[in-house]
Short mmCIF file of C-alpha atoms and ligand atoms in Angstrom, two decimals:
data_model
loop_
_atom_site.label_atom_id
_atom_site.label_comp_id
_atom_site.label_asym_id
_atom_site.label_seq_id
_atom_site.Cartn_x
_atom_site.Cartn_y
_atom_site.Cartn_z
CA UNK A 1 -147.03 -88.53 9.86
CA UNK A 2 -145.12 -91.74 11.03
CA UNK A 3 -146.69 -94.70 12.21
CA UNK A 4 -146.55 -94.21 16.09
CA UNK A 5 -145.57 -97.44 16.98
CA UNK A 6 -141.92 -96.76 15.03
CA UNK A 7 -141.33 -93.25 16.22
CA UNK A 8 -138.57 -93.00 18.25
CA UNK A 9 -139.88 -93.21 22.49
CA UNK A 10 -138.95 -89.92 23.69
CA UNK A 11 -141.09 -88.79 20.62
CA UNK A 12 -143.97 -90.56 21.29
CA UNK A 13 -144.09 -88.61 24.81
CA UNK A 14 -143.39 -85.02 23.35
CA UNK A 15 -145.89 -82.92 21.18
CA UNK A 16 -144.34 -81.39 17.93
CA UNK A 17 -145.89 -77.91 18.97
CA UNK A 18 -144.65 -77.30 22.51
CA UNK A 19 -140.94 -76.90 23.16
CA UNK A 20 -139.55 -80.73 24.53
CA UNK A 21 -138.34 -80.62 27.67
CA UNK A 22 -134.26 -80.95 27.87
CA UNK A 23 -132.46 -80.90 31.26
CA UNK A 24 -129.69 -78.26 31.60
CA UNK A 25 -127.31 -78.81 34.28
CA UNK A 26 -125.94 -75.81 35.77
CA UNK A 27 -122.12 -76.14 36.18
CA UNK A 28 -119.79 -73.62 38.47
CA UNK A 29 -118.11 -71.19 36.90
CA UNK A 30 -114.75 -72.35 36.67
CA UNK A 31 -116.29 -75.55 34.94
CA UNK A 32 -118.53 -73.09 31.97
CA UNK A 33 -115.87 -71.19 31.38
CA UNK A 34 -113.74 -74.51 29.91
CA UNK A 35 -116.68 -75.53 28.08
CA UNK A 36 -117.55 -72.25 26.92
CA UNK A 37 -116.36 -72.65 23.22
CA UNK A 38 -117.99 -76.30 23.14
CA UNK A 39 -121.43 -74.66 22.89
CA UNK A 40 -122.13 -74.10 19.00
CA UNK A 41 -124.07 -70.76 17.86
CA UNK A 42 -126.95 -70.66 15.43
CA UNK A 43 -124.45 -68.83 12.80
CA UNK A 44 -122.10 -71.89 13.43
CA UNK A 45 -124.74 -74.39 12.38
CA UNK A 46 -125.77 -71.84 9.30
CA UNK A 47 -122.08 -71.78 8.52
CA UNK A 48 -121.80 -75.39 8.54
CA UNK A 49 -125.12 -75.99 6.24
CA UNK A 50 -123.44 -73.80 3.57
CA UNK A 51 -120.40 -75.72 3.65
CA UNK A 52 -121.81 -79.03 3.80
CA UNK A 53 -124.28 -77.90 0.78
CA UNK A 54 -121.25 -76.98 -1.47
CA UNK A 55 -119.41 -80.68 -0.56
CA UNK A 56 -123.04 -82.21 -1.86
CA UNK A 57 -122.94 -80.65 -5.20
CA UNK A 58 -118.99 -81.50 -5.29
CA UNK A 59 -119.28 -84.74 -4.72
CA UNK A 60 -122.36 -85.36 -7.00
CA UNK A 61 -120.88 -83.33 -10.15
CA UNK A 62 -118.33 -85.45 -12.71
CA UNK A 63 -116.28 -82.24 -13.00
CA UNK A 64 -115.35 -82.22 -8.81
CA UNK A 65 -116.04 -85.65 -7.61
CA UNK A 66 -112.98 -86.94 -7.82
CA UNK A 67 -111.18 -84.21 -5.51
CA UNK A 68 -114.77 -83.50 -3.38
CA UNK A 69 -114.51 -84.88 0.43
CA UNK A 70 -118.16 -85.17 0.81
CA UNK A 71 -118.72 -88.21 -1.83
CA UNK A 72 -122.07 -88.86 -2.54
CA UNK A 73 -121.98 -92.03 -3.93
CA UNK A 74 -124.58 -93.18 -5.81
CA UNK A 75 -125.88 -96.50 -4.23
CA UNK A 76 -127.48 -98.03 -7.20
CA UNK A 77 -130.90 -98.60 -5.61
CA UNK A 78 -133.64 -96.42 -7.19
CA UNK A 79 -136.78 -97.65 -5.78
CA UNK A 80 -138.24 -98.03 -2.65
CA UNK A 81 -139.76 -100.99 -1.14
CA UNK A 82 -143.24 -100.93 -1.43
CA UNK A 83 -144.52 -103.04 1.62
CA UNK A 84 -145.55 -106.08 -1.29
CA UNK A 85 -142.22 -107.74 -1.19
CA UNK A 86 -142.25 -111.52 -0.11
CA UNK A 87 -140.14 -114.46 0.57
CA UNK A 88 -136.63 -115.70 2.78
CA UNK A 89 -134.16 -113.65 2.48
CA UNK A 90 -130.04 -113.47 4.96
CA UNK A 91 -128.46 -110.32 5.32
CA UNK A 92 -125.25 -109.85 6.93
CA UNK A 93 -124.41 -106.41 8.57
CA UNK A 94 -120.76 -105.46 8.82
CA UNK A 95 -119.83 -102.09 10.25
CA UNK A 96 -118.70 -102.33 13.82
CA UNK A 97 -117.27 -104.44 15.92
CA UNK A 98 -120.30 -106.28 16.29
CA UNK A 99 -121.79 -108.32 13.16
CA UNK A 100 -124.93 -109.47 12.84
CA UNK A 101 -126.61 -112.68 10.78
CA UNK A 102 -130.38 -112.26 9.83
CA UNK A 103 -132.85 -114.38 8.22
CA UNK A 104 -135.77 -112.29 7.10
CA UNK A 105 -139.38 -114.04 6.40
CA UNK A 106 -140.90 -110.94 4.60
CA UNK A 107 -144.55 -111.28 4.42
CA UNK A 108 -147.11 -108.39 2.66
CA UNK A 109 -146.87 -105.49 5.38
CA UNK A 110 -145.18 -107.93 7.68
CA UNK A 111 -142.18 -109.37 8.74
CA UNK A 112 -140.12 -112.12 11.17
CA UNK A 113 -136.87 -112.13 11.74
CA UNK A 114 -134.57 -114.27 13.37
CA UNK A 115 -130.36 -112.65 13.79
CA UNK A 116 -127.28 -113.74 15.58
CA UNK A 117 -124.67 -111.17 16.88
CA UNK A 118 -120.98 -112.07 16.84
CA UNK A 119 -118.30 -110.43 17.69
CA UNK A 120 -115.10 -109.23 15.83
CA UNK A 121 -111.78 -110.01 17.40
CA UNK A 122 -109.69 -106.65 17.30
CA UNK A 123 -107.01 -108.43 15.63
CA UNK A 124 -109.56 -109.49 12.68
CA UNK A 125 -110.89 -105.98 12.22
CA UNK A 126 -107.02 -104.77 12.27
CA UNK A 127 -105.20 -107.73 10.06
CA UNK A 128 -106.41 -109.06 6.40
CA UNK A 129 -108.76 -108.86 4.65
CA UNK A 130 -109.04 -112.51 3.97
CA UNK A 131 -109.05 -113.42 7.93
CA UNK A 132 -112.03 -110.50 8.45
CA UNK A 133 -113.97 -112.28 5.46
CA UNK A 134 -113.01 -115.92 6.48
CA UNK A 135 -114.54 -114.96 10.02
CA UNK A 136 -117.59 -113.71 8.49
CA UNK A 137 -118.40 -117.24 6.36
CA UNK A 138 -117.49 -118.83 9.29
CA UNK A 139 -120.35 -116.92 11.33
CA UNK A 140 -122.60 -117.23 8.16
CA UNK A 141 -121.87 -120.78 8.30
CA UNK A 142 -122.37 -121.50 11.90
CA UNK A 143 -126.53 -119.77 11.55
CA UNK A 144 -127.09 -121.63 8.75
CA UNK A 145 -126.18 -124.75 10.48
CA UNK A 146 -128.03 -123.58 13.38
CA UNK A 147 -131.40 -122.55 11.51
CA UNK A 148 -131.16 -125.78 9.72
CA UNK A 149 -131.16 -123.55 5.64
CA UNK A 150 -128.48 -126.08 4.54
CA UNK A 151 -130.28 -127.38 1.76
CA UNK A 152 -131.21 -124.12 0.72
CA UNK A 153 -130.08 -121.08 -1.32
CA UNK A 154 -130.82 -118.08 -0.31
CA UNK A 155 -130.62 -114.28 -1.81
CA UNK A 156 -128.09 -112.10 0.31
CA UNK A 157 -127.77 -108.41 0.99
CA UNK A 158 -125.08 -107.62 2.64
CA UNK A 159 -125.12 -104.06 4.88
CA UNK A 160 -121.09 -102.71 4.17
CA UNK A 161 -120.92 -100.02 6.37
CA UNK A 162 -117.84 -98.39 4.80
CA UNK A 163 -116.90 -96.14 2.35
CA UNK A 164 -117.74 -97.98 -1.05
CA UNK A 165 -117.87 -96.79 -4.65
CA UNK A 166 -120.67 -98.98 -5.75
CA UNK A 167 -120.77 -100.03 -9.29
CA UNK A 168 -123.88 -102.05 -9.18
CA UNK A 169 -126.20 -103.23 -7.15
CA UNK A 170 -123.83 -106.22 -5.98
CA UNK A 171 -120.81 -104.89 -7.01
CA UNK A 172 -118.76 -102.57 -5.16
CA UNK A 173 -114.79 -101.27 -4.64
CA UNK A 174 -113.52 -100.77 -1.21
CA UNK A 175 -112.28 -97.12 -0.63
CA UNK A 176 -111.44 -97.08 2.71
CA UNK A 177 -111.82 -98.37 6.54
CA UNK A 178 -113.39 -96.27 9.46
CA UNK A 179 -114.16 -96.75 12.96
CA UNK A 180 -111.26 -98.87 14.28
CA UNK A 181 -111.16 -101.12 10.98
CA UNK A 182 -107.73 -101.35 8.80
CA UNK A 183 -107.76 -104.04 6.38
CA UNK A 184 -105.86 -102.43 4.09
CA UNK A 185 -105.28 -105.05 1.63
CA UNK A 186 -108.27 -105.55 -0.08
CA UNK A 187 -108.19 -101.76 -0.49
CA UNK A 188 -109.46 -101.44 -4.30
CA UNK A 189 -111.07 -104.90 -4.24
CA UNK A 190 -114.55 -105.66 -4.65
CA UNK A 191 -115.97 -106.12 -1.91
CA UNK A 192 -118.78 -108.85 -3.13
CA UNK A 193 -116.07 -110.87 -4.56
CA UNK A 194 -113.87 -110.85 -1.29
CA UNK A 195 -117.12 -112.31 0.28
CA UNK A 196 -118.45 -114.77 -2.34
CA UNK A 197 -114.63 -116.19 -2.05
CA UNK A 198 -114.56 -116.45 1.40
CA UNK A 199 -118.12 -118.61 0.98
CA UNK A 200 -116.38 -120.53 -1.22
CA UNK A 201 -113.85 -121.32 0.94
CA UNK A 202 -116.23 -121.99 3.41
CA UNK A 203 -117.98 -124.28 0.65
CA UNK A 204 -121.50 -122.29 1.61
CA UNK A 205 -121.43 -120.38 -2.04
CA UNK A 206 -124.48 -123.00 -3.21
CA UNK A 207 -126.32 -121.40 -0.01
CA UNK A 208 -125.77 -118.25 -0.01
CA UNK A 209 -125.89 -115.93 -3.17
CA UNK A 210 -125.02 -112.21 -2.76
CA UNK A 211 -128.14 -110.25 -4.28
CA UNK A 212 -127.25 -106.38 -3.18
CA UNK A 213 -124.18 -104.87 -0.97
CA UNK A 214 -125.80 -101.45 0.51
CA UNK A 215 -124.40 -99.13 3.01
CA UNK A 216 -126.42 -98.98 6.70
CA UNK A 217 -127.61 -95.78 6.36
CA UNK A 218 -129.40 -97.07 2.91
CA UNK A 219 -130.68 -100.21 4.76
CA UNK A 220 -132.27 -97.63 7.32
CA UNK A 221 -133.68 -95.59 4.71
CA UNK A 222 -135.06 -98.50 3.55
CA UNK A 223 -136.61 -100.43 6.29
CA UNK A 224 -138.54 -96.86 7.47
CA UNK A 225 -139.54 -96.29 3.92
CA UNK A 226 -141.28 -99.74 3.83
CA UNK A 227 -143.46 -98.50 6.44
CA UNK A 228 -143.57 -93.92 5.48
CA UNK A 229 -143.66 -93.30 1.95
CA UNK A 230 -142.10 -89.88 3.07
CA UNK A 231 -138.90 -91.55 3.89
CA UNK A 232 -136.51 -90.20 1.84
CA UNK A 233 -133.31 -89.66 4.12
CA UNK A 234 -131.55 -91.71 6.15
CA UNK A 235 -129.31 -91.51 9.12
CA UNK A 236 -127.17 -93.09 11.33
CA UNK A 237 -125.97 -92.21 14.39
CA UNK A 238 -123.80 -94.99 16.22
CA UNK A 239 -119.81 -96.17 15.84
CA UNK A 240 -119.73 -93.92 13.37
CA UNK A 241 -122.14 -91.13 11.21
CA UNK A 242 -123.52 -91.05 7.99
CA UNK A 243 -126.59 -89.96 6.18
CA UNK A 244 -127.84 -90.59 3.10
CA UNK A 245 -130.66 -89.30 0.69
CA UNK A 246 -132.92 -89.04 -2.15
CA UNK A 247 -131.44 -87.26 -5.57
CA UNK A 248 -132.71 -86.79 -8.68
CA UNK A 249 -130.73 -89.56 -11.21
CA UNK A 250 -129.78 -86.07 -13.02
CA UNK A 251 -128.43 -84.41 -10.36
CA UNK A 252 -126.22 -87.25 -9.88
CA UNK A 253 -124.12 -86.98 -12.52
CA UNK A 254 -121.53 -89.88 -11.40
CA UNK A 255 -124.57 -92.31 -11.85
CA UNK A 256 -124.13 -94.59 -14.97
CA UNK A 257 -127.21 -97.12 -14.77
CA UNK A 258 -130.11 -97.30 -16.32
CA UNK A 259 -132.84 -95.37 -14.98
CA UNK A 260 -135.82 -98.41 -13.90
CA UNK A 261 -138.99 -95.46 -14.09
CA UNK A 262 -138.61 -93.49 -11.03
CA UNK A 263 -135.55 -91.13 -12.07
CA UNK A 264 -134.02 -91.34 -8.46
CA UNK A 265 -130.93 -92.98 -7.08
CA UNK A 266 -129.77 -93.03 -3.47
CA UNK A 267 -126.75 -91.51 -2.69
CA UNK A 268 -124.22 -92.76 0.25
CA UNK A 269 -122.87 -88.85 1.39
CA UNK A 270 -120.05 -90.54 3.37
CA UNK A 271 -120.22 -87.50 5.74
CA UNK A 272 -117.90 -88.78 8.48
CA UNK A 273 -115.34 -87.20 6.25
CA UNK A 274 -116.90 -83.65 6.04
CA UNK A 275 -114.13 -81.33 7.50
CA UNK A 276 -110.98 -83.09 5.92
CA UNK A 277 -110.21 -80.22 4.16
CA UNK A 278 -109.93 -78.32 6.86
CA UNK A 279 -113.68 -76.26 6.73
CA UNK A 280 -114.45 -77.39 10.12
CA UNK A 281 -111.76 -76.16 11.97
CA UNK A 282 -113.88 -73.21 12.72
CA UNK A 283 -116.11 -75.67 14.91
CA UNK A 284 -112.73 -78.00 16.34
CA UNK A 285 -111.76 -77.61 19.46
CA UNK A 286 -108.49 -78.67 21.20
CA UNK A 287 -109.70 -81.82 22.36
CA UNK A 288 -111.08 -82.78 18.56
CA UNK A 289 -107.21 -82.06 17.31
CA UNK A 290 -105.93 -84.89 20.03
CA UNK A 291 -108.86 -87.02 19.32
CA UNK A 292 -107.57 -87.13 15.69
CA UNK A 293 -103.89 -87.60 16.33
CA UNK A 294 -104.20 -90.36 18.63
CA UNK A 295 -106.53 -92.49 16.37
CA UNK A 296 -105.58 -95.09 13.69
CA UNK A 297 -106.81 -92.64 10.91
CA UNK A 298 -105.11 -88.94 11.53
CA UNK A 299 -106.85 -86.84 9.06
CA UNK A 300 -109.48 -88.58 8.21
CA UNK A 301 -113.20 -89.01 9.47
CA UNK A 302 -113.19 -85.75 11.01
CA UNK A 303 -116.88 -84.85 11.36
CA UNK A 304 -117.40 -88.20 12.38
CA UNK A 305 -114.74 -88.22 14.82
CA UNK A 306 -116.69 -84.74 16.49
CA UNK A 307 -120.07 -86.33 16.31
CA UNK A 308 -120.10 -90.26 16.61
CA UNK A 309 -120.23 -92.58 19.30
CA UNK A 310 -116.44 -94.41 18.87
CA UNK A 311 -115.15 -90.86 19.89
CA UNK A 312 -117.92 -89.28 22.70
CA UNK A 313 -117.05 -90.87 25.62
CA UNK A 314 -113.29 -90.08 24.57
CA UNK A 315 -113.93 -86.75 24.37
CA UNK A 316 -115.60 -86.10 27.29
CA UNK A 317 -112.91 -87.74 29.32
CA UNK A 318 -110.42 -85.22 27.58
CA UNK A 319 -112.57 -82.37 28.74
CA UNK A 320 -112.86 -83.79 32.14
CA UNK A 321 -108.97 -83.88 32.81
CA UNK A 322 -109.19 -80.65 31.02
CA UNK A 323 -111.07 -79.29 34.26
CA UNK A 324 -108.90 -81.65 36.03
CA UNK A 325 -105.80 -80.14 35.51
CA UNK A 326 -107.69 -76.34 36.13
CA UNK A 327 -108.52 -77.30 39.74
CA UNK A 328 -112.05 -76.93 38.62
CA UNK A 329 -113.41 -80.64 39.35
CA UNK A 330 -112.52 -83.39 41.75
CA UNK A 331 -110.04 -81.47 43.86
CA UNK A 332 -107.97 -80.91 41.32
CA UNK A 333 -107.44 -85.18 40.95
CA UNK A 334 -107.73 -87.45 38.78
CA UNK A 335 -107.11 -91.37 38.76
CA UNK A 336 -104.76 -94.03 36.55
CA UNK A 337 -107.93 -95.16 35.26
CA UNK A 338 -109.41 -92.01 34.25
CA UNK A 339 -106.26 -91.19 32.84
CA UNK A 340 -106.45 -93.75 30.30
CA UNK A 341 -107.46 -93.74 26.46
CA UNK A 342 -111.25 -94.73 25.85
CA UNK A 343 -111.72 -95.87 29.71
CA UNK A 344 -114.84 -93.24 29.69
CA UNK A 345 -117.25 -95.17 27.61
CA UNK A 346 -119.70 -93.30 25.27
CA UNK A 347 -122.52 -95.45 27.26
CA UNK A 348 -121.58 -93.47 30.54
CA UNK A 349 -122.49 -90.42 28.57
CA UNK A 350 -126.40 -91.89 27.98
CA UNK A 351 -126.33 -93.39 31.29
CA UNK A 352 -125.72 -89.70 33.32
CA UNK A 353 -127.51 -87.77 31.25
CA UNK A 354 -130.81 -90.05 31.61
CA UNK A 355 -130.61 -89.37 35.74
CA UNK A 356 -133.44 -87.23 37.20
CA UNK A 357 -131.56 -83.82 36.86
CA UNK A 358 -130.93 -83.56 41.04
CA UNK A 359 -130.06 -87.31 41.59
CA UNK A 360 -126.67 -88.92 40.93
CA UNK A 361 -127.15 -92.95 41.41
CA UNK A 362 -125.38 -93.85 38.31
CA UNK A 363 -122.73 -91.32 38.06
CA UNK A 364 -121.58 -92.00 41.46
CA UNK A 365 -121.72 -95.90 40.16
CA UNK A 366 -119.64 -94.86 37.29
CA UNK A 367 -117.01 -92.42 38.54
CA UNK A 368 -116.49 -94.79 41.31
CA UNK A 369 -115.37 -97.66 39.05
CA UNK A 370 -113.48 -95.29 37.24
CA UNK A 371 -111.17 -94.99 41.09
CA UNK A 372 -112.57 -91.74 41.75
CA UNK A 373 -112.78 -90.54 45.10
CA UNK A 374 -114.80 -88.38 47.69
CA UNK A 375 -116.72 -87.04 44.75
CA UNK A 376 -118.95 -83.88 45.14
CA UNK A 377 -122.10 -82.91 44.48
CA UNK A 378 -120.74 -80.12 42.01
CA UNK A 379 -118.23 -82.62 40.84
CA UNK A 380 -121.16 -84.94 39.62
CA UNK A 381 -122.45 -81.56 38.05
CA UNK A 382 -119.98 -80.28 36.11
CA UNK A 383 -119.29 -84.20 34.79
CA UNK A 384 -122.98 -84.23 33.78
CA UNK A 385 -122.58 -80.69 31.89
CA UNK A 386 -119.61 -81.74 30.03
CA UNK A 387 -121.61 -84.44 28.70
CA UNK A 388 -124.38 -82.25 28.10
CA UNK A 389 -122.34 -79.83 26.03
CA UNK A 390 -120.55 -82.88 24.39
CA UNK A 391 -123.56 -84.25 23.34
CA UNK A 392 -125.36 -81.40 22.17
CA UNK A 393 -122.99 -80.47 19.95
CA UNK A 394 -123.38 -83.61 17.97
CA UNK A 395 -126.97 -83.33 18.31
CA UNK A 396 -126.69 -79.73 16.83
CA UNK A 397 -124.25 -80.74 14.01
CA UNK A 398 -126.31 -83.87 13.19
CA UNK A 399 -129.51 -81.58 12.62
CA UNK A 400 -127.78 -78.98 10.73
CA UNK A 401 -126.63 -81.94 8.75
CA UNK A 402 -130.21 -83.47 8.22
CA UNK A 403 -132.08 -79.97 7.38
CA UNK A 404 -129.16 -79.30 4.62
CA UNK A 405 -130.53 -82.86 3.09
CA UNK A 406 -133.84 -82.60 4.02
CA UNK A 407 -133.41 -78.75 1.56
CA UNK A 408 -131.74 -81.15 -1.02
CA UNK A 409 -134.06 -83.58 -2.15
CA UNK A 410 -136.12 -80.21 -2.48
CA UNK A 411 -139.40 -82.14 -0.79
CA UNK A 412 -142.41 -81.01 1.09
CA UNK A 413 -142.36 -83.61 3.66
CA UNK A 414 -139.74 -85.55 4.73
CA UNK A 415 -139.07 -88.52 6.92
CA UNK A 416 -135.95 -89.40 8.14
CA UNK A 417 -135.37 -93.03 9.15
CA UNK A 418 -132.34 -93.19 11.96
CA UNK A 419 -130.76 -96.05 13.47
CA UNK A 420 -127.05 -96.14 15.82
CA UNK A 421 -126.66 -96.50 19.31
CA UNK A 422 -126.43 -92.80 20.02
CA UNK A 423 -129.17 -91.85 19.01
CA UNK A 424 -131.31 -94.80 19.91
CA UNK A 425 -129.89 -94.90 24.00
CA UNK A 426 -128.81 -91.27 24.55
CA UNK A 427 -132.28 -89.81 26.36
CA UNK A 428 -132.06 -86.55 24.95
CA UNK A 429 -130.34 -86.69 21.55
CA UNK A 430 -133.93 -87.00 20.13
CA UNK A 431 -135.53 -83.77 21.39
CA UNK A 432 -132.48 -82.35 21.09
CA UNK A 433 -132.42 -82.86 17.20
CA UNK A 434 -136.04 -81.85 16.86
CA UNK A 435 -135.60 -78.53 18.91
CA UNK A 436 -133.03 -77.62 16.68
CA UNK A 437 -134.17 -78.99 13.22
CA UNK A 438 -137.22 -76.81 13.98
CA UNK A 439 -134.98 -73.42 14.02
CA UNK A 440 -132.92 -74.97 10.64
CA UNK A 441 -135.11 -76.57 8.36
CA UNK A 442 -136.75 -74.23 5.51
CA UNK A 443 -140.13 -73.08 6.89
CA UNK A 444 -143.49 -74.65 5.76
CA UNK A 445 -141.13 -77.92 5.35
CA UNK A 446 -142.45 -80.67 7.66
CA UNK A 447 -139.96 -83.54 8.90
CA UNK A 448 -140.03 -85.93 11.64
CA UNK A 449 -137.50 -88.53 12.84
CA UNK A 450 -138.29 -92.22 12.67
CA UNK A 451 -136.39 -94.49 14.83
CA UNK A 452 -135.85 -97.68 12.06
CA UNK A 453 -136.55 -100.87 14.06
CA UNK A 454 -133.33 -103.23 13.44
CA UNK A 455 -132.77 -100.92 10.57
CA UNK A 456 -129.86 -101.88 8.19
CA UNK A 457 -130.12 -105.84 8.42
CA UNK A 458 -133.81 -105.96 6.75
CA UNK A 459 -133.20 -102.69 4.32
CA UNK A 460 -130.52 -105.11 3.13
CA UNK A 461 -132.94 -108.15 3.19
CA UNK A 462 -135.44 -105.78 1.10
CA UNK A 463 -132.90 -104.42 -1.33
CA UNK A 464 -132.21 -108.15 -1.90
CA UNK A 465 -135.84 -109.16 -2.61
CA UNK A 466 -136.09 -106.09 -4.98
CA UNK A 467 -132.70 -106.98 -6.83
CA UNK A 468 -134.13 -110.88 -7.04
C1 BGC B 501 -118.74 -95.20 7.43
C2 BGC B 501 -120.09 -95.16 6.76
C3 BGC B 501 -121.16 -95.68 7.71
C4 BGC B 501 -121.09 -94.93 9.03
C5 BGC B 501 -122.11 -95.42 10.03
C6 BGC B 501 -118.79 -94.47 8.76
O1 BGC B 501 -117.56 -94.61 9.43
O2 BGC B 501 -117.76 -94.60 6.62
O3 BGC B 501 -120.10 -95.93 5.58
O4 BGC B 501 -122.41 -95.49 7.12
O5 BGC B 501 -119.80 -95.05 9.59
O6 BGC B 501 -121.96 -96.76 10.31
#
């Protein structure tokens, strides 16, 4: 079992043998029957663990890789921390539009940390790649001033939180941008490089030396695994989705290093893009198909785009004019700002569900600034059981995702570390995922769901000290 102090909170309350207790709001009828084919079945999720099995072994064979949508890339990193690593280490996490500095002090079985969030501009994440990474040494540059490492040099890992096909440790070519990023130029590029220039430009390469690039879902594997020797998947759950696992170094047959002892290598699933090739479609839904079209990639990310927290809040707005234009909620009204793309943030989804089922404080709050009027108690019902079914859904798709890994790495026990902002502030996506991973995952197979503690930033600080 987990240490309790880094289980997640609403698992510390809940006992793995009774069944969790998850509020259900009851909508009217008008409102259910719009929502009705939001709800997925048991034989959807069974479906879906099938499918996403196949894409695995695609994407880890040589013969279907190149054409498989599920990529499984192998990450290069083989061995786990084992709690004895020491020394200073930076890591830089870049995957949203947030980016974070972090100086690491790793002590044995302890750690300090000291981080710095900036912010992207829009214009950076959307423009080149030189004026993202220019912004980034400039940031870098800025904390080292600050925490006074100018004389130093320091190993880097840097948490990339994009698809990547690594072809060592610190090397790695840029495949594509996700959640709201388009830098399109340094497409192809590796991605190291386009950093240690940037330093250079910045003249803080003699500080600064990139040790490991590794994908967030890695670093969270990671930093759980330094404290649960079961860890062996890892999940993330925020801006975007991804998971990644385990394998067996000859099960992944796109793998060309040299095996270090312990015969496994950690593959990046990149399972945002599950569904591009159309197998989902049996799970979209209207709403999915306009949340696609109206985003900056069509096409692409579309499991992501049903699941992850750049696209909840979206959808759930959709739904709601959806029962808008029915007649079936607020008189049949809406308002300009409701009416407008992304104003229902994925925040307002966490933030209804966690009222006491009964009491409407913060819904009121947020419908209100949204220029809703004369709202009605069934009104702030059927808003909180769109979210509910919204929300479940992902829940539901994320542990059908997890127990299809979980029967991969072919383990007994199996932690998964999790980090993201949906699944670390919605109130319920927790039970929900252990309620269903229950019904899913093979029988006699015990799991349980660590929430990482500022996952990604010291995985990538670790992965440094190992690759030192
Ligand atoms: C990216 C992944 C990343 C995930 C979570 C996805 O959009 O493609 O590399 O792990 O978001 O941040």
């Amino acid at each position: 079992m987990a240490d309790e102090s880094t289980l997640h909170p609403s698992h510390k309350r809940s006992c793995m043998c009774r069944p969790l207790n998850i509020p259900r709001t009851k909508p009217t009828n008008e409102v259910y029957s719009i929502m009705k084919d939001f709800n997925v079945t048991d034989d959807d999720l069974k479906k879906y663990m099938k499918l996403l099995m196949a894409d695995l072994h695609k994407g880890l064979a040589k013969a279907t890789h190149a054409k498989s949508i599920v990529k499984c890339y192998p990450t290069y990193i083989q061995d786990l921390p084992s709690g004895q690593e020491v020394g200073r280490y930076l890591a830089l996490d870049l995957g949203g539009t947030n980016f974070r500095v972090i100086m690491v002090d790793l002590q044995k079985n302890h750690f300090e940390m000291t981080s710095r969030t900036f912010v992207i501009p829009n214009e950076k994440m959307l423009g080149s790649g030189k004026d993202l990474f220019d912004h980034v040494a400039a940031c870098l540059h800025l904390f080292i001033m600050e925490q006074k490492l100018n004389d130093e040099c320091l190993p880097l890992g840097f948490t990339y939180s994009f698809p990547l096909i690594q072809k060592a440790i610190d090397r790695g070519i840029i495949e594509r941008w996700t959640k709201g990023f388009k830098c399109d130029d340094i497409i192809g590029e590796d991605v190291v490089k386009v950093l240690q220039e940037a330093l250079v430009r910045k003249g803080i390469n003699k500080n600064v030396i990139v040790k490991a690039v590794i994908n967030d879902t890695a670093g969270t594997l990671i930093a759980c695994a330094w404290k649960s020797p079961y860890c062996k998947v890892g999940l993330i759950v925020g801006t975007g989705t991804n998971a990644c696992y385990v394998e067996k170094q000859q099960n992944a047959e796109m793998f060309d290093g040299a095996n270090h002892g312990s015969g496994l290598v950690l593959i990046n699933c990149e399972w945002g893009a599950f569904g591009d090739d159309g197998c989902l479609n049996y799970l979209r839904k209207p709403e999915d198909i306009d949340i696609d079209k109206a985003s900056i990639n069509p096409g692409k990310q579309l499991h992501e785009k049903m699941i992850s927290g750049m696209y909840m809040g979206e959808l759930v707005r959709l739904l709601i004019l959806k029962c808008v234009k029915g007649g079936a909620i607020f008189g049949g009204k809406s308002s300009s700002e409701l009416n407008q793309k992304d104003k229902f943030l994925t925040k307002y989804v966490s933030d209804i569900e966690s009222e006491k089922l009964g009491t409407y404080d913060k819904s009121k709050a947020i419908l209100e600034s949204l220029g809703l009027k004369n709202i009605t108690e069934t009104d702030f019902q059927n808003v909180r059981y769109i979210c509910e079914c919204v929300s479940r859904r992902a829940a539901f798709m994320c542990s059908a995702g997890l127990a299809t890994l979980i029967k991969k790495t072919e383990e007994k026990r199996v932690t998964v570390g999790i980090d993201g902002s949906v699944y670390r502030y919605h109130p319920h996506f927790h039970n929900l995922m252990m309620e269903k991973m229950k019904q899913l995952v093979t029988p006699g197979v015990v799991f349980d769901l660590m929430l990482s503690e500022d996952g990604s930033g010291r995985g990538a600080a670790l992965t440094a000290a190992s690759a030192s």
